[in-house]
């Protein structure tokens, strides 16, 4: 997401797969109509005068079918030219056909997909057959010039196979983006697949080390983002930023939510696109007040934390969804965030303190050239370029 305003469009919460740890699918979900897409464009025309990124998310957004995208993309693009819209799509790729791929390619739409490692590991938690169907969709995407990056969900079980998972991404030349499995809100045993904060923190440091070990061969988006947060002292991705008022999600019926994670939860409806609510209308709704309440809670709860400016208490959904919308704590992954931010800061300070100054000897220069890459090397590669 490169634009400061982000609108997620959720054509449906339905999904053809049934991942064990999923909390967002709804097989009875309706599919968004083109009239609702037109209403989205009308709502946004005068809402904000800044560039917008649209992400089609779900559920599985490709369930809407090729005709939906054939009509929706021109509407959003032409009606909102003044907002110079960019597009993205998140899909498991099962339903990607050459027809749909060509439509997406016309708009140069990058795709985020999901794969949890090699077939055996992936299918053990995403379901038998998932791997092959997603890989077939990836093949179609590549044949049509579409850029695909994969999210890898680490669970409390798969984290024990982290070496095997990382090697899969490395050997296949895939960019990795990590998601920790959350307690499922749809399961009687919500913690079955969840990745604990302690294990998550250890995993992040492991991935930092692997990013440095394979600095020219492997890109781990989370590590880049975490380093960028520390270097700029500002949250650069939604988990670590005040997203209130700059990110919204529109469900299949036109209801507006703070984020796609809340879609389908009545308590978090902020308004509806057909009513053309203003930003003030949205933020003054009960759901909007809850989100700004979380922001105030973080200011008080995390005021003494050295990472507050670029962490912001983590993801509001992670914090308030398990308590049915009550603000009782920050993101439960706080301990993991502290662990990795402490580690990056410590390494960065050490590297900067030990960096040789002017007038170094030839021997010192040779030692410096042979030194293993550190955090500054990652920052130079991914931030300063």
mmCIF file of C-alpha atoms in Angstrom:
data_model
loop_
_atom_site.group_PDB
_atom_site.id
_atom_site.type_symbol
_atom_site.label_atom_id
_atom_site.label_comp_id
_atom_site.label_asym_id
_atom_site.label_seq_id
_atom_site.Cartn_x
_atom_site.Cartn_y
_atom_site.Cartn_z
ATOM 1 C CA UNK A 1 0.000 0.000 0.000
ATOM 2 C CA UNK A 2 1.787 3.142 -1.181
ATOM 3 C CA UNK A 3 -1.014 5.702 -0.940
ATOM 4 C CA UNK A 4 -1.983 7.382 2.368
ATOM 5 C CA UNK A 5 -5.697 6.534 1.977
ATOM 6 C CA UNK A 6 -6.739 2.883 1.811
ATOM 7 C CA UNK A 7 -10.172 1.445 1.040
ATOM 8 C CA UNK A 8 -10.636 -2.305 1.182
ATOM 9 C CA UNK A 9 -13.470 -3.649 -0.943
ATOM 10 C CA UNK A 10 -14.889 -6.976 0.235
ATOM 11 C CA UNK A 11 -16.976 -8.400 -2.636
ATOM 12 C CA UNK A 12 -17.945 -11.382 -0.450
ATOM 13 C CA UNK A 13 -16.961 -13.111 2.762
ATOM 14 C CA UNK A 14 -17.502 -16.471 1.077
ATOM 15 C CA UNK A 15 -14.480 -18.635 0.341
ATOM 16 C CA UNK A 16 -14.090 -22.021 -1.394
ATOM 17 C CA UNK A 17 -11.424 -23.245 1.019
ATOM 18 C CA UNK A 18 -11.730 -23.974 4.715
ATOM 19 C CA UNK A 19 -8.448 -23.169 6.457
ATOM 20 C CA UNK A 20 -8.353 -24.527 9.987
ATOM 21 C CA UNK A 21 -7.411 -21.233 11.652
ATOM 22 C CA UNK A 22 -9.565 -18.903 9.528
ATOM 23 C CA UNK A 23 -11.793 -16.408 11.319
ATOM 24 C CA UNK A 24 -13.175 -14.350 8.408
ATOM 25 C CA UNK A 25 -15.039 -16.672 6.031
ATOM 26 C CA UNK A 26 -18.841 -16.827 5.784
ATOM 27 C CA UNK A 27 -20.329 -19.286 3.300
ATOM 28 C CA UNK A 28 -23.716 -17.517 3.487
ATOM 29 C CA UNK A 29 -22.270 -14.147 2.533
ATOM 30 C CA UNK A 30 -23.851 -12.250 -0.373
ATOM 31 C CA UNK A 31 -21.783 -10.974 -3.309
ATOM 32 C CA UNK A 32 -21.374 -7.243 -3.892
ATOM 33 C CA UNK A 33 -23.336 -5.773 -6.791
ATOM 34 C CA UNK A 34 -22.004 -3.306 -9.336
ATOM 35 C CA UNK A 35 -24.516 -0.780 -7.993
ATOM 36 C CA UNK A 36 -22.648 -0.912 -4.686
ATOM 37 C CA UNK A 37 -19.348 -0.333 -6.515
ATOM 38 C CA UNK A 38 -20.899 2.765 -8.109
ATOM 39 C CA UNK A 39 -22.049 3.874 -4.660
ATOM 40 C CA UNK A 40 -18.474 3.454 -3.375
ATOM 41 C CA UNK A 41 -17.216 5.730 -6.149
ATOM 42 C CA UNK A 42 -19.915 8.329 -5.411
ATOM 43 C CA UNK A 43 -19.122 8.214 -1.683
ATOM 44 C CA UNK A 44 -15.396 8.742 -2.270
ATOM 45 C CA UNK A 45 -15.633 11.520 -4.850
ATOM 46 C CA UNK A 46 -15.531 14.318 -2.293
ATOM 47 C CA UNK A 47 -14.532 12.400 0.837
ATOM 48 C CA UNK A 48 -10.771 13.005 0.684
ATOM 49 C CA UNK A 49 -8.596 14.760 -1.843
ATOM 50 C CA UNK A 50 -5.619 12.407 -1.549
ATOM 51 C CA UNK A 51 -4.498 9.345 -3.545
ATOM 52 C CA UNK A 52 -6.340 6.119 -2.722
ATOM 53 C CA UNK A 53 -5.431 2.455 -2.878
ATOM 54 C CA UNK A 54 -8.244 -0.071 -3.325
ATOM 55 C CA UNK A 55 -7.595 -3.609 -2.126
ATOM 56 C CA UNK A 56 -10.092 -6.298 -3.103
ATOM 57 C CA UNK A 57 -10.165 -8.661 -0.148
ATOM 58 C CA UNK A 58 -12.406 -11.277 1.380
ATOM 59 C CA UNK A 59 -13.319 -14.077 1.939
ATOM 60 C CA UNK A 60 -12.294 -14.837 -1.604
ATOM 61 C CA UNK A 61 -12.780 -11.778 -3.842
ATOM 62 C CA UNK A 62 -12.537 -13.782 -7.085
ATOM 63 C CA UNK A 63 -15.890 -15.380 -6.234
ATOM 64 C CA UNK A 64 -17.369 -12.160 -7.621
ATOM 65 C CA UNK A 65 -16.402 -13.395 -11.094
ATOM 66 C CA UNK A 66 -14.774 -11.819 -14.156
ATOM 67 C CA UNK A 67 -17.730 -9.618 -15.086
ATOM 68 C CA UNK A 68 -17.587 -7.930 -11.673
ATOM 69 C CA UNK A 69 -13.975 -6.824 -12.235
ATOM 70 C CA UNK A 70 -14.591 -6.000 -15.893
ATOM 71 C CA UNK A 71 -17.175 -3.444 -14.718
ATOM 72 C CA UNK A 72 -15.848 -2.438 -11.287
ATOM 73 C CA UNK A 73 -12.305 -1.464 -12.251
ATOM 74 C CA UNK A 74 -13.296 1.090 -14.931
ATOM 75 C CA UNK A 75 -15.888 2.613 -12.583
ATOM 76 C CA UNK A 76 -13.400 3.152 -9.763
ATOM 77 C CA UNK A 77 -10.621 4.211 -12.108
ATOM 78 C CA UNK A 78 -12.539 6.672 -14.270
ATOM 79 C CA UNK A 79 -14.917 8.108 -11.677
ATOM 80 C CA UNK A 80 -12.061 8.761 -9.231
ATOM 81 C CA UNK A 81 -9.336 9.906 -11.612
ATOM 82 C CA UNK A 82 -8.560 12.860 -9.332
ATOM 83 C CA UNK A 83 -7.588 10.385 -6.588
ATOM 84 C CA UNK A 84 -5.155 8.531 -8.924
ATOM 85 C CA UNK A 85 -6.339 5.155 -7.619
ATOM 86 C CA UNK A 86 -4.055 2.155 -7.317
ATOM 87 C CA UNK A 87 -5.402 -1.388 -6.973
ATOM 88 C CA UNK A 88 -4.370 -4.580 -5.212
ATOM 89 C CA UNK A 89 -6.034 -7.935 -4.620
ATOM 90 C CA UNK A 90 -5.726 -10.635 -1.951
ATOM 91 C CA UNK A 91 -6.680 -14.122 -3.159
ATOM 92 C CA UNK A 92 -5.923 -17.811 -2.672
ATOM 93 C CA UNK A 93 -5.777 -17.940 -6.527
ATOM 94 C CA UNK A 94 -7.996 -21.028 -6.804
ATOM 95 C CA UNK A 95 -10.459 -19.193 -9.038
ATOM 96 C CA UNK A 96 -7.942 -17.255 -11.103
ATOM 97 C CA UNK A 97 -8.584 -17.954 -14.782
ATOM 98 C CA UNK A 98 -6.750 -16.555 -17.799
ATOM 99 C CA UNK A 99 -9.816 -14.368 -18.390
ATOM 100 C CA UNK A 100 -9.682 -12.777 -14.934
ATOM 101 C CA UNK A 101 -5.883 -12.578 -15.047
ATOM 102 C CA UNK A 102 -6.000 -10.534 -18.248
ATOM 103 C CA UNK A 103 -8.490 -8.106 -16.680
ATOM 104 C CA UNK A 104 -6.271 -7.637 -13.614
ATOM 105 C CA UNK A 105 -3.137 -7.330 -15.751
ATOM 106 C CA UNK A 106 -4.691 -4.463 -17.703
ATOM 107 C CA UNK A 107 -4.661 -2.471 -14.455
ATOM 108 C CA UNK A 108 -1.291 -3.867 -13.313
ATOM 109 C CA UNK A 109 -2.839 -5.180 -10.114
ATOM 110 C CA UNK A 110 -0.405 -6.874 -7.699
ATOM 111 C CA UNK A 111 -1.764 -9.935 -5.931
ATOM 112 C CA UNK A 112 -1.194 -11.083 -2.402
ATOM 113 C CA UNK A 113 -1.795 -14.784 -1.892
ATOM 114 C CA UNK A 114 -1.272 -17.296 0.897
ATOM 115 C CA UNK A 115 0.922 -20.344 1.163
ATOM 116 C CA UNK A 116 2.221 -21.729 4.450
ATOM 117 C CA UNK A 117 5.291 -23.529 3.149
ATOM 118 C CA UNK A 118 5.784 -26.869 1.374
ATOM 119 C CA UNK A 119 2.753 -28.970 0.485
ATOM 120 C CA UNK A 120 2.718 -31.214 3.563
ATOM 121 C CA UNK A 121 2.904 -28.342 6.041
ATOM 122 C CA UNK A 122 0.561 -26.095 4.089
ATOM 123 C CA UNK A 123 -2.181 -28.668 3.548
ATOM 124 C CA UNK A 124 -2.023 -29.879 7.164
ATOM 125 C CA UNK A 125 -3.436 -26.532 8.278
ATOM 126 C CA UNK A 126 -5.096 -25.128 5.158
ATOM 127 C CA UNK A 127 -6.720 -28.324 3.917
ATOM 128 C CA UNK A 128 -5.928 -31.112 1.471
ATOM 129 C CA UNK A 129 -5.481 -29.856 -2.080
ATOM 130 C CA UNK A 130 -4.923 -26.212 -1.162
ATOM 131 C CA UNK A 131 -1.255 -26.182 -2.199
ATOM 132 C CA UNK A 132 -1.773 -27.541 -5.705
ATOM 133 C CA UNK A 133 -4.748 -25.270 -6.432
ATOM 134 C CA UNK A 134 -2.864 -22.168 -5.307
ATOM 135 C CA UNK A 135 0.259 -23.129 -7.252
ATOM 136 C CA UNK A 136 -1.856 -23.631 -10.391
ATOM 137 C CA UNK A 137 -3.314 -20.141 -9.912
ATOM 138 C CA UNK A 138 0.185 -18.752 -9.399
ATOM 139 C CA UNK A 139 1.210 -20.277 -12.734
ATOM 140 C CA UNK A 140 -1.685 -18.532 -14.497
ATOM 141 C CA UNK A 141 -0.780 -15.257 -12.779
ATOM 142 C CA UNK A 142 2.838 -15.464 -13.929
ATOM 143 C CA UNK A 143 1.823 -16.361 -17.486
ATOM 144 C CA UNK A 144 -0.193 -13.132 -17.593
ATOM 145 C CA UNK A 145 2.500 -10.915 -16.099
ATOM 146 C CA UNK A 146 0.912 -10.534 -12.658
ATOM 147 C CA UNK A 147 3.153 -9.999 -9.643
ATOM 148 C CA UNK A 148 2.279 -12.348 -6.750
ATOM 149 C CA UNK A 149 3.656 -12.193 -3.216
ATOM 150 C CA UNK A 150 2.789 -14.785 -0.605
ATOM 151 C CA UNK A 151 1.690 -14.459 2.991
ATOM 152 C CA UNK A 152 2.815 -17.335 5.182
ATOM 153 C CA UNK A 153 0.757 -17.940 8.297
ATOM 154 C CA UNK A 154 2.822 -19.423 11.075
ATOM 155 C CA UNK A 155 0.802 -21.368 13.626
ATOM 156 C CA UNK A 156 1.807 -22.743 16.989
ATOM 157 C CA UNK A 157 2.396 -26.033 15.171
ATOM 158 C CA UNK A 158 4.121 -24.951 11.958
ATOM 159 C CA UNK A 159 6.589 -22.663 13.745
ATOM 160 C CA UNK A 160 8.439 -25.810 14.810
ATOM 161 C CA UNK A 161 9.193 -26.374 11.098
ATOM 162 C CA UNK A 162 10.419 -22.836 10.429
ATOM 163 C CA UNK A 163 13.663 -24.008 8.771
ATOM 164 C CA UNK A 164 11.759 -26.129 6.271
ATOM 165 C CA UNK A 165 9.289 -23.323 5.575
ATOM 166 C CA UNK A 166 11.996 -20.731 5.070
ATOM 167 C CA UNK A 167 13.922 -23.020 2.742
ATOM 168 C CA UNK A 168 10.766 -23.469 0.654
ATOM 169 C CA UNK A 169 10.512 -19.720 0.105
ATOM 170 C CA UNK A 170 14.244 -19.388 -0.488
ATOM 171 C CA UNK A 171 14.484 -22.249 -2.989
ATOM 172 C CA UNK A 172 11.465 -21.036 -4.950
ATOM 173 C CA UNK A 173 12.588 -17.406 -5.008
ATOM 174 C CA UNK A 174 9.433 -16.229 -3.235
ATOM 175 C CA UNK A 175 9.029 -13.066 -1.184
ATOM 176 C CA UNK A 176 7.760 -13.942 2.281
ATOM 177 C CA UNK A 177 5.306 -12.003 4.408
ATOM 178 C CA UNK A 178 4.602 -13.461 7.819
ATOM 179 C CA UNK A 179 1.245 -13.578 9.562
ATOM 180 C CA UNK A 180 0.978 -15.055 13.056
ATOM 181 C CA UNK A 181 -2.125 -17.218 13.507
ATOM 182 C CA UNK A 182 -4.636 -15.544 15.794
ATOM 183 C CA UNK A 183 -7.092 -17.266 18.111
ATOM 184 C CA UNK A 184 -10.067 -18.108 15.910
ATOM 185 C CA UNK A 185 -13.314 -16.398 16.848
ATOM 186 C CA UNK A 186 -15.251 -19.169 15.083
ATOM 187 C CA UNK A 187 -13.759 -22.147 16.929
ATOM 188 C CA UNK A 188 -14.693 -23.748 20.225
ATOM 189 C CA UNK A 189 -10.967 -24.227 20.790
ATOM 190 C CA UNK A 190 -9.709 -20.769 19.723
ATOM 191 C CA UNK A 191 -6.073 -21.247 20.762
ATOM 192 C CA UNK A 192 -5.529 -24.530 18.917
ATOM 193 C CA UNK A 193 -3.593 -22.930 16.050
ATOM 194 C CA UNK A 194 -2.617 -19.598 17.605
ATOM 195 C CA UNK A 195 1.040 -18.573 17.669
ATOM 196 C CA UNK A 196 1.988 -17.427 21.162
ATOM 197 C CA UNK A 197 3.625 -13.986 21.610
ATOM 198 C CA UNK A 198 6.759 -15.662 22.974
ATOM 199 C CA UNK A 199 7.122 -17.943 19.935
ATOM 200 C CA UNK A 200 6.244 -15.063 17.627
ATOM 201 C CA UNK A 201 9.005 -12.883 19.074
ATOM 202 C CA UNK A 202 11.531 -15.701 18.691
ATOM 203 C CA UNK A 203 10.389 -16.244 15.108
ATOM 204 C CA UNK A 204 10.839 -12.577 14.225
ATOM 205 C CA UNK A 205 14.436 -12.588 15.482
ATOM 206 C CA UNK A 206 15.054 -15.830 13.587
ATOM 207 C CA UNK A 207 13.747 -14.208 10.399
ATOM 208 C CA UNK A 208 15.904 -11.128 11.007
ATOM 209 C CA UNK A 209 18.967 -13.376 11.211
ATOM 210 C CA UNK A 210 17.934 -15.239 8.063
ATOM 211 C CA UNK A 211 17.348 -11.970 6.205
ATOM 212 C CA UNK A 212 20.924 -10.989 6.964
ATOM 213 C CA UNK A 213 22.287 -14.440 6.145
ATOM 214 C CA UNK A 214 20.556 -14.392 2.738
ATOM 215 C CA UNK A 215 20.547 -10.646 2.170
ATOM 216 C CA UNK A 216 20.931 -10.979 -1.604
ATOM 217 C CA UNK A 217 18.627 -13.968 -2.073
ATOM 218 C CA UNK A 218 15.638 -13.547 0.237
ATOM 219 C CA UNK A 219 13.158 -10.776 0.964
ATOM 220 C CA UNK A 220 11.094 -10.963 4.148
ATOM 221 C CA UNK A 221 8.655 -8.076 4.076
ATOM 222 C CA UNK A 222 8.053 -8.034 7.848
ATOM 223 C CA UNK A 223 11.755 -7.600 8.566
ATOM 224 C CA UNK A 224 11.945 -4.726 6.080
ATOM 225 C CA UNK A 225 8.898 -3.092 7.671
ATOM 226 C CA UNK A 226 10.182 -3.514 11.226
ATOM 227 C CA UNK A 227 13.576 -2.034 10.330
ATOM 228 C CA UNK A 228 11.844 0.843 8.558
ATOM 229 C CA UNK A 229 9.763 1.537 11.680
ATOM 230 C CA UNK A 230 12.885 1.772 13.831
ATOM 231 C CA UNK A 231 14.882 3.788 11.306
ATOM 232 C CA UNK A 232 12.142 6.368 10.599
ATOM 233 C CA UNK A 233 10.683 6.263 14.144
ATOM 234 C CA UNK A 234 7.269 5.976 12.552
ATOM 235 C CA UNK A 235 4.874 3.076 11.946
ATOM 236 C CA UNK A 236 5.053 2.253 8.256
ATOM 237 C CA UNK A 237 2.464 -0.561 8.022
ATOM 238 C CA UNK A 238 -1.050 -0.762 9.407
ATOM 239 C CA UNK A 239 -0.160 -2.976 12.386
ATOM 240 C CA UNK A 240 2.097 -0.243 13.737
ATOM 241 C CA UNK A 241 0.273 2.916 12.676
ATOM 242 C CA UNK A 242 -2.752 4.965 13.666
ATOM 243 C CA UNK A 243 -4.946 3.712 10.831
ATOM 244 C CA UNK A 244 -8.126 5.378 12.122
ATOM 245 C CA UNK A 245 -9.592 7.684 9.515
ATOM 246 C CA UNK A 246 -7.172 6.639 6.772
ATOM 247 C CA UNK A 247 -8.284 3.027 6.308
ATOM 248 C CA UNK A 248 -11.808 1.725 5.769
ATOM 249 C CA UNK A 249 -13.390 -1.464 4.470
ATOM 250 C CA UNK A 250 -16.648 -1.790 2.532
ATOM 251 C CA UNK A 251 -18.589 -5.024 2.893
ATOM 252 C CA UNK A 252 -20.770 -6.717 0.240
ATOM 253 C CA UNK A 253 -23.851 -4.708 1.267
ATOM 254 C CA UNK A 254 -22.067 -1.344 1.333
ATOM 255 C CA UNK A 255 -21.552 -1.206 5.092
ATOM 256 C CA UNK A 256 -18.359 0.598 6.098
ATOM 257 C CA UNK A 257 -15.997 -0.790 8.743
ATOM 258 C CA UNK A 258 -12.635 0.294 10.224
ATOM 259 C CA UNK A 259 -10.837 -2.600 8.481
ATOM 260 C CA UNK A 260 -11.579 -5.778 6.544
ATOM 261 C CA UNK A 261 -11.083 -7.797 9.719
ATOM 262 C CA UNK A 262 -14.276 -6.323 11.173
ATOM 263 C CA UNK A 263 -16.481 -6.882 8.098
ATOM 264 C CA UNK A 264 -19.624 -8.820 8.967
ATOM 265 C CA UNK A 265 -19.525 -7.834 12.658
ATOM 266 C CA UNK A 266 -22.559 -5.546 13.249
ATOM 267 C CA UNK A 267 -20.977 -3.820 16.232
ATOM 268 C CA UNK A 268 -18.296 -2.347 14.010
ATOM 269 C CA UNK A 269 -20.466 -0.840 11.247
ATOM 270 C CA UNK A 270 -19.568 2.842 10.862
ATOM 271 C CA UNK A 271 -22.029 3.749 8.121
ATOM 272 C CA UNK A 272 -23.037 2.744 4.591
ATOM 273 C CA UNK A 273 -21.749 4.014 1.244
ATOM 274 C CA UNK A 274 -25.271 4.634 -0.006
ATOM 275 C CA UNK A 275 -25.641 7.268 2.747
ATOM 276 C CA UNK A 276 -22.379 9.012 1.730
ATOM 277 C CA UNK A 277 -21.129 9.576 5.284
ATOM 278 C CA UNK A 278 -18.342 12.098 5.879
ATOM 279 C CA UNK A 279 -15.153 11.253 7.765
ATOM 280 C CA UNK A 280 -16.637 13.001 10.805
ATOM 281 C CA UNK A 281 -19.807 10.899 10.479
ATOM 282 C CA UNK A 282 -17.748 7.720 10.393
ATOM 283 C CA UNK A 283 -15.496 8.633 13.301
ATOM 284 C CA UNK A 284 -18.459 9.804 15.408
ATOM 285 C CA UNK A 285 -20.222 6.452 14.995
ATOM 286 C CA UNK A 286 -20.051 4.016 17.900
ATOM 287 C CA UNK A 287 -17.467 1.964 16.023
ATOM 288 C CA UNK A 288 -15.452 5.077 15.183
ATOM 289 C CA UNK A 289 -15.452 6.196 18.803
ATOM 290 C CA UNK A 290 -14.282 2.749 19.831
ATOM 291 C CA UNK A 291 -11.320 2.987 17.463
ATOM 292 C CA UNK A 292 -10.311 6.443 18.666
ATOM 293 C CA UNK A 293 -10.807 5.159 22.206
ATOM 294 C CA UNK A 294 -8.189 2.503 21.505
ATOM 295 C CA UNK A 295 -5.817 5.220 20.306
ATOM 296 C CA UNK A 296 -6.267 7.123 23.576
ATOM 297 C CA UNK A 297 -5.843 3.901 25.556
ATOM 298 C CA UNK A 298 -2.507 3.274 23.828
ATOM 299 C CA UNK A 299 -1.301 6.803 24.614
ATOM 300 C CA UNK A 300 -1.935 6.139 28.294
ATOM 301 C CA UNK A 301 -1.025 2.443 28.520
ATOM 302 C CA UNK A 302 2.147 2.630 26.400
ATOM 303 C CA UNK A 303 3.247 6.164 27.239
ATOM 304 C CA UNK A 304 6.524 5.014 28.807
ATOM 305 C CA UNK A 305 7.363 2.477 26.087
ATOM 306 C CA UNK A 306 10.354 3.510 23.942
ATOM 307 C CA UNK A 307 8.642 2.033 20.872
ATOM 308 C CA UNK A 308 5.288 3.820 21.172
ATOM 309 C CA UNK A 309 5.813 6.161 18.196
ATOM 310 C CA UNK A 310 6.313 3.322 15.723
ATOM 311 C CA UNK A 311 4.267 0.560 17.350
ATOM 312 C CA UNK A 312 1.105 2.312 18.550
ATOM 313 C CA UNK A 313 -0.049 -0.670 20.559
ATOM 314 C CA UNK A 314 -0.190 -2.978 17.534
ATOM 315 C CA UNK A 315 -3.371 -3.931 15.698
ATOM 316 C CA UNK A 316 -6.681 -2.697 17.208
ATOM 317 C CA UNK A 317 -8.500 -5.773 15.899
ATOM 318 C CA UNK A 318 -6.082 -8.085 17.701
ATOM 319 C CA UNK A 319 -6.685 -6.101 20.865
ATOM 320 C CA UNK A 320 -10.442 -5.636 20.965
ATOM 321 C CA UNK A 321 -12.079 -8.382 18.897
ATOM 322 C CA UNK A 322 -11.437 -11.181 21.455
ATOM 323 C CA UNK A 323 -13.076 -9.048 24.172
ATOM 324 C CA UNK A 324 -16.164 -8.328 22.032
ATOM 325 C CA UNK A 325 -15.114 -4.762 21.399
ATOM 326 C CA UNK A 326 -14.099 -3.806 24.923
ATOM 327 C CA UNK A 327 -10.799 -1.957 25.280
ATOM 328 C CA UNK A 328 -8.950 -3.858 27.971
ATOM 329 C CA UNK A 329 -5.429 -4.250 26.601
ATOM 330 C CA UNK A 330 -3.198 -3.555 23.625
ATOM 331 C CA UNK A 331 -2.420 -6.102 20.906
ATOM 332 C CA UNK A 332 -1.639 -9.406 22.681
ATOM 333 C CA UNK A 333 1.459 -9.707 20.504
ATOM 334 C CA UNK A 334 2.948 -6.716 22.346
ATOM 335 C CA UNK A 335 5.646 -8.906 23.930
ATOM 336 C CA UNK A 336 6.748 -10.084 20.476
ATOM 337 C CA UNK A 337 6.860 -6.532 19.120
ATOM 338 C CA UNK A 338 8.934 -5.390 22.094
ATOM 339 C CA UNK A 339 11.325 -8.278 21.593
ATOM 340 C CA UNK A 340 12.046 -7.581 17.935
ATOM 341 C CA UNK A 341 12.101 -3.785 18.292
ATOM 342 C CA UNK A 342 14.560 -4.082 21.193
ATOM 343 C CA UNK A 343 16.707 -6.404 19.097
ATOM 344 C CA UNK A 344 16.761 -4.139 16.038
ATOM 345 C CA UNK A 345 17.508 -1.039 18.128
ATOM 346 C CA UNK A 346 20.297 -2.794 20.013
ATOM 347 C CA UNK A 347 21.923 -4.061 16.824
ATOM 348 C CA UNK A 348 21.537 -0.727 15.074
ATOM 349 C CA UNK A 349 23.082 1.211 17.948
ATOM 350 C CA UNK A 350 25.943 -1.254 18.160
ATOM 351 C CA UNK A 351 26.640 -1.056 14.437
ATOM 352 C CA UNK A 352 26.539 2.745 14.410
ATOM 353 C CA UNK A 353 28.741 3.001 17.504
ATOM 354 C CA UNK A 354 31.298 0.567 16.092
ATOM 355 C CA UNK A 355 31.243 2.008 12.543
ATOM 356 C CA UNK A 356 34.840 2.989 11.650
ATOM 357 C CA UNK A 357 35.382 6.691 11.094
ATOM 358 C CA UNK A 358 37.501 8.552 8.589
ATOM 359 C CA UNK A 359 41.163 7.693 8.316
ATOM 360 C CA UNK A 360 40.800 3.962 8.939
ATOM 361 C CA UNK A 361 43.791 1.820 8.129
ATOM 362 C CA UNK A 362 43.881 -0.592 5.145
ATOM 363 C CA UNK A 363 43.656 -3.499 7.583
ATOM 364 C CA UNK A 364 40.583 -1.990 9.255
ATOM 365 C CA UNK A 365 39.067 -1.339 5.832
ATOM 366 C CA UNK A 366 39.573 -4.970 4.806
ATOM 367 C CA UNK A 367 37.999 -6.183 8.060
ATOM 368 C CA UNK A 368 35.058 -3.881 7.455
ATOM 369 C CA UNK A 369 34.525 -5.236 3.924
ATOM 370 C CA UNK A 370 34.607 -8.825 5.178
ATOM 371 C CA UNK A 371 32.215 -8.172 8.022
ATOM 372 C CA UNK A 372 28.843 -9.941 7.834
ATOM 373 C CA UNK A 373 25.877 -7.733 6.858
ATOM 374 C CA UNK A 374 24.016 -6.080 9.706
ATOM 375 C CA UNK A 375 20.782 -4.167 10.197
ATOM 376 C CA UNK A 376 22.214 -1.099 8.465
ATOM 377 C CA UNK A 377 22.797 -3.202 5.356
ATOM 378 C CA UNK A 378 19.101 -4.126 5.304
ATOM 379 C CA UNK A 379 18.139 -0.501 5.755
ATOM 380 C CA UNK A 380 20.407 0.644 2.960
ATOM 381 C CA UNK A 381 18.981 -2.017 0.648
ATOM 382 C CA UNK A 382 15.306 -1.572 1.415
ATOM 383 C CA UNK A 383 14.876 1.909 2.849
ATOM 384 C CA UNK A 384 17.564 4.260 1.631
ATOM 385 C CA UNK A 385 17.537 3.177 -1.997
#
